[in-house]
């Protein structure tokens, strides 16, 4: 056989051949839509740095939950924006706080048709914007924060959350939450551990979305973007503490980390395409510098290809629609 007979281009010749040979597909069930609900709103408020994303009212959140269930999405990740904040983030453990009410609303609307996930973190509820409570010297107090996370998780589970997701990167957070859930009789609530969460500059638009008051950064508790090996240590600890799912965050700039974790993990691995990743695509597209739809699709396929079983993305609803129309349409365009 001459080397000329080996022609990889054969499988690239027609859209149908390419579609048949493709190795990575997106499915709506693998996508999770992050949503923001702000206390006291009567109409949804757009988020300037996240075009197309809003702070929801109770009503618009319920409608979005229904749309997500109809689109076959995997789930929703809920973030609350409270009216009042204080040093310990009291609103986070208020049975009638914004996030707890949102969980009850969504559970009442879609029940088990959608996986309801909640952010277990204090940063939206503290007046200093850190993910935990502070010690006298101003540092984030790891163990005092664990007790707050445990209370929050139990509250969310009782309100109807299927999955609680601690995103602060406190040491021992998964174990503390697991123990509290067991003790509260909520043993069936799963934990999605933000295991490898980097102290990234890519959360900027999210901070606008939740009206964050954070002045400094999270480098004393979240990971150094330069570190790869440490992600395995963090994920191993979380699995040992009882995590049901793991997460790498952000996604696009951390595909090597995602591939490492996916190769090792005995549980499903999520990746979070964060607000800054979304904003960068939208901003470049608004200038006409990139083909928006192609780049959105490429960004999500790349995250899947690197090993993510599920993707948290602000594009979730849009991407779910591709199957019905967009993707098939594109197949017939050269
Ligand atoms: C913490 C949390 C953040 C994000 C998810 N959970 C913000 C932060 O760590 O500052 C960011 C997600 C995004 O940027 O889209 N509650």
XYZ file of C-alpha atoms and ligand atoms in Angstrom:
350
model
C 0.000 0.000 0.000
C 1.425 3.383 -0.926
C 1.229 6.126 1.638
C -0.894 7.987 -0.901
C -3.704 5.480 -0.219
C -4.064 6.676 3.354
C -6.263 9.715 3.143
C -7.805 11.088 6.362
C -9.660 13.604 4.204
C -12.029 10.829 3.036
C -14.031 11.157 6.239
C -14.167 14.921 5.964
C -15.668 15.099 2.475
C -19.385 15.551 3.202
C -21.323 16.876 6.187
C -22.845 13.424 6.698
C -19.444 11.718 6.715
C -18.114 14.266 9.187
C -21.169 13.887 11.368
C -20.808 10.102 11.357
C -17.113 10.273 12.235
C -17.388 12.909 14.933
C -16.010 11.883 18.281
C -17.648 14.443 20.536
C -21.299 15.454 20.714
C -23.202 17.813 22.927
C -26.428 16.671 24.506
C -28.862 18.966 26.358
C -28.875 16.539 29.291
C -25.204 17.280 29.886
C -25.757 21.022 30.145
C -26.542 22.976 33.296
C -27.765 26.576 33.181
C -26.546 28.918 35.932
C -29.276 31.385 36.950
C -29.373 34.438 39.201
C -32.354 35.419 41.306
C -32.434 38.792 42.988
C -34.544 39.480 46.023
C -37.356 41.996 45.656
C -37.303 42.334 41.856
C -40.512 42.846 39.931
C -39.001 42.777 36.432
C -35.858 40.932 35.294
C -32.721 43.091 35.160
C -30.180 42.590 32.349
C -26.523 42.124 33.324
C -24.452 44.471 31.135
C -21.318 42.317 31.026
C -23.338 39.147 30.311
C -25.497 40.078 27.317
C -28.585 37.890 27.268
C -28.309 36.930 30.951
C -30.544 38.536 33.597
C -31.148 38.738 37.298
C -34.448 36.910 37.625
C -37.627 37.694 39.481
C -39.409 34.779 41.153
C -41.749 34.570 38.162
C -39.130 34.756 35.435
C -37.087 32.136 37.269
C -40.049 29.772 37.319
C -40.594 30.333 33.596
C -36.920 29.684 32.897
C -37.078 26.474 34.909
C -39.989 25.281 32.800
C -38.162 26.212 29.593
C -35.063 24.370 30.814
C -37.060 21.245 31.609
C -38.780 21.375 28.214
C -35.422 21.763 26.471
C -34.184 18.651 28.270
C -31.398 20.406 30.119
C -29.546 18.524 32.803
C -30.293 21.116 35.425
C -30.149 24.593 36.854
C -27.509 26.040 39.178
C -29.113 28.669 41.405
C -27.379 31.783 42.732
C -29.142 34.242 45.038
C -28.665 38.007 45.267
C -30.011 39.198 48.629
C -31.213 42.687 49.528
C -29.162 42.858 52.715
C -25.689 41.569 53.564
C -23.759 41.261 56.801
C -20.446 39.960 58.143
C -21.534 36.328 58.513
C -23.905 36.167 55.549
C -27.042 35.608 57.655
C -29.238 35.667 54.556
C -27.647 32.436 53.405
C -29.256 30.473 56.220
C -32.539 32.358 56.372
C -35.339 29.838 55.674
C -37.080 32.644 53.796
C -33.908 33.982 52.186
C -33.767 34.599 48.456
C -31.986 31.380 47.519
C -34.093 29.116 49.722
C -37.285 30.618 48.325
C -35.949 30.183 44.790
C -35.247 26.488 45.392
C -38.792 25.995 46.689
C -40.228 27.887 43.710
C -38.277 25.865 41.161
C -38.991 22.579 42.925
C -42.691 23.454 42.951
C -42.548 24.250 39.249
C -40.512 21.387 37.778
C -40.143 18.878 40.616
C -37.841 16.069 39.544
C -37.956 16.933 35.819
C -34.798 18.948 36.233
C -31.817 18.622 38.546
C -31.944 21.546 40.952
C -28.478 22.580 42.055
C -27.568 25.319 44.510
C -24.473 27.358 45.179
C -23.338 26.757 48.741
C -21.164 29.765 49.411
C -21.342 32.942 51.461
C -19.932 35.502 49.041
C -23.307 36.713 47.798
C -24.477 37.152 51.385
C -21.502 38.738 53.146
C -20.920 42.494 53.217
C -17.178 41.950 52.596
C -17.790 39.618 49.639
C -15.564 36.762 50.824
C -16.724 33.164 50.517
C -16.482 32.645 54.257
C -16.656 34.358 57.612
C -13.635 36.350 58.729
C -11.342 35.799 61.707
C -10.331 38.727 63.931
C -7.255 39.347 61.783
C -9.372 39.665 58.632
C -8.392 36.313 57.154
C -11.062 33.867 56.001
C -11.775 31.481 58.886
C -11.886 28.011 57.351
C -13.526 25.994 60.116
C -16.041 28.617 61.210
C -17.100 28.795 57.558
C -17.667 25.038 57.369
C -20.441 25.252 59.953
C -22.175 27.939 57.867
C -21.883 25.827 54.681
C -23.299 22.794 56.495
C -26.370 24.774 57.638
C -26.848 26.199 54.159
C -26.669 22.795 52.484
C -29.205 21.256 54.862
C -31.562 24.178 54.245
C -31.251 23.819 50.451
C -31.792 20.079 50.626
C -34.935 20.539 52.716
C -36.182 23.129 50.213
C -35.858 20.626 47.373
C -32.318 20.861 45.973
C -31.113 17.603 44.424
C -27.495 18.711 44.394
C -25.652 21.170 46.627
C -22.470 22.699 45.289
C -19.935 24.212 47.686
C -17.912 26.720 45.670
C -15.741 28.402 48.269
C -12.775 25.986 48.363
C -12.628 25.762 52.158
C -10.647 22.729 53.283
C -12.980 19.978 54.454
C -16.136 21.561 53.010
C -17.363 18.389 51.326
C -16.909 16.257 54.451
C -18.618 18.808 56.681
C -21.601 19.064 54.335
C -21.831 15.293 53.858
C -21.915 14.768 57.618
C -24.554 17.451 58.147
C -26.764 16.076 55.364
C -26.566 12.567 56.812
C -27.374 13.852 60.303
C -30.368 15.771 58.939
C -31.766 12.732 57.148
C -30.910 14.268 53.768
C -28.661 11.397 52.765
C -29.978 11.373 49.200
C -28.831 14.898 48.399
C -25.745 14.812 46.174
C -22.696 17.041 46.502
C -21.094 18.625 43.459
C -17.695 19.700 44.711
C -16.040 22.721 43.152
C -12.828 20.775 43.614
C -10.435 22.597 41.377
C -11.618 26.165 41.481
C -8.967 28.628 40.496
C -8.583 32.179 41.815
C -9.327 33.493 38.330
C -9.831 36.869 36.738
C -12.588 35.334 34.657
C -15.313 35.747 37.306
C -15.608 39.514 36.711
C -19.046 39.577 35.056
C -20.426 37.150 37.672
C -19.443 39.632 40.342
C -21.519 42.250 38.535
C -24.384 39.747 38.334
C -24.392 39.169 42.092
C -23.410 42.770 42.911
C -20.345 41.520 44.755
C -18.672 43.798 47.254
C -15.359 41.929 47.254
C -12.412 44.292 47.474
C -9.437 41.906 47.408
C -9.208 38.463 45.857
C -9.598 34.816 46.822
C -5.987 33.696 46.517
C -5.740 32.450 50.107
C -8.422 29.837 49.512
C -8.763 29.198 45.777
C -6.129 27.692 43.530
C -3.168 29.340 41.853
C -3.759 29.303 38.055
C -0.179 28.060 37.664
C -0.862 24.788 39.490
C -1.843 21.580 37.739
C -0.819 18.811 40.129
C -2.694 20.392 43.037
C -5.988 19.874 41.193
C -5.552 16.124 41.601
C -4.888 16.516 45.313
C -8.015 18.631 45.733
C -10.202 16.221 43.765
C -8.841 13.176 45.621
C -9.682 14.832 48.931
C -13.198 15.638 47.771
C -13.872 12.101 46.579
C -12.579 10.773 49.904
C -14.897 13.184 51.742
C -17.903 11.901 49.829
C -18.318 14.115 46.764
C -20.750 12.670 44.216
C -19.576 14.898 41.383
C -16.464 16.993 40.843
C -15.913 20.280 39.078
C -13.097 22.113 37.356
C -13.554 25.872 37.017
C -13.024 27.906 34.859
C -13.170 25.529 31.891
C -11.648 26.863 28.669
C -8.289 27.958 30.071
C -8.015 24.829 32.222
C -8.587 22.019 29.737
C -5.361 20.297 30.785
C -6.583 20.217 34.380
C -9.971 18.974 33.218
C -8.359 16.180 31.199
C -6.244 15.151 34.212
C -9.233 15.073 36.546
C -11.461 13.285 34.020
C -8.812 10.608 33.481
C -8.632 9.905 37.181
C -12.068 10.585 38.600
C -14.300 7.705 39.695
C -17.304 10.104 39.686
C -18.733 12.356 36.940
C -16.793 15.520 36.218
C -18.327 18.922 35.543
C -16.648 21.968 34.061
C -17.907 25.533 34.479
C -17.619 27.808 31.466
C -17.597 30.931 33.606
C -18.913 34.425 33.084
C -15.642 35.845 31.731
C -15.442 33.095 29.110
C -18.965 33.963 27.988
C -18.269 37.713 28.051
C -15.119 37.369 25.938
C -16.979 35.483 23.222
C -19.876 37.933 23.273
C -17.611 40.989 23.175
C -15.521 39.730 20.256
C -18.671 38.682 18.403
C -20.267 42.089 18.999
C -17.300 43.612 17.196
C -17.774 41.202 14.322
C -14.330 39.764 15.000
C -15.431 36.146 15.367
C -18.337 34.053 14.126
C -20.269 33.878 17.388
C -22.209 30.663 16.858
C -19.191 28.730 15.623
C -17.065 29.878 18.531
C -19.761 29.120 21.109
C -20.105 25.629 19.697
C -16.350 25.118 19.489
C -15.877 26.279 23.073
C -18.447 23.787 24.381
C -17.253 20.888 22.222
C -13.686 21.511 23.404
C -14.751 21.283 27.039
C -16.527 17.986 26.313
C -13.562 16.694 24.310
C -11.227 17.416 27.233
C -13.355 15.122 29.383
C -16.261 16.987 30.987
C -19.347 14.839 31.539
C -21.388 17.945 32.227
C -20.934 21.603 31.451
C -22.259 24.555 33.377
C -22.707 27.280 30.792
C -24.763 30.417 30.255
C -25.274 29.052 26.713
C -27.097 25.942 27.961
C -30.576 26.818 26.683
C -29.263 28.097 23.375
C -27.082 25.028 22.825
C -29.983 22.705 23.643
C -31.890 24.393 20.813
C -29.179 23.508 18.293
C -30.316 19.919 18.182
C -33.771 20.964 17.142
C -32.618 23.401 14.491
C -29.257 25.089 14.531
C -26.911 22.134 14.318
C -28.835 20.306 11.637
C -29.131 23.507 9.643
C -25.421 24.091 9.797
C -24.785 20.610 8.526
C -26.159 21.639 5.132
C -24.165 24.845 4.917
C -20.696 24.532 3.435
C -18.990 31.764 44.312
C -19.021 31.570 42.843
C -18.466 32.390 41.864
C -18.755 31.823 40.633
C -19.497 30.679 40.889
N -19.631 30.523 42.255
C -17.783 33.679 41.998
C -16.501 33.802 42.682
O -15.858 32.846 43.076
O -16.117 34.966 42.839
C -18.316 32.391 39.324
C -19.019 31.875 38.106
C -18.833 32.713 36.905
O -17.934 33.564 36.807
O -19.617 32.517 35.965
N -20.268 31.860 44.877
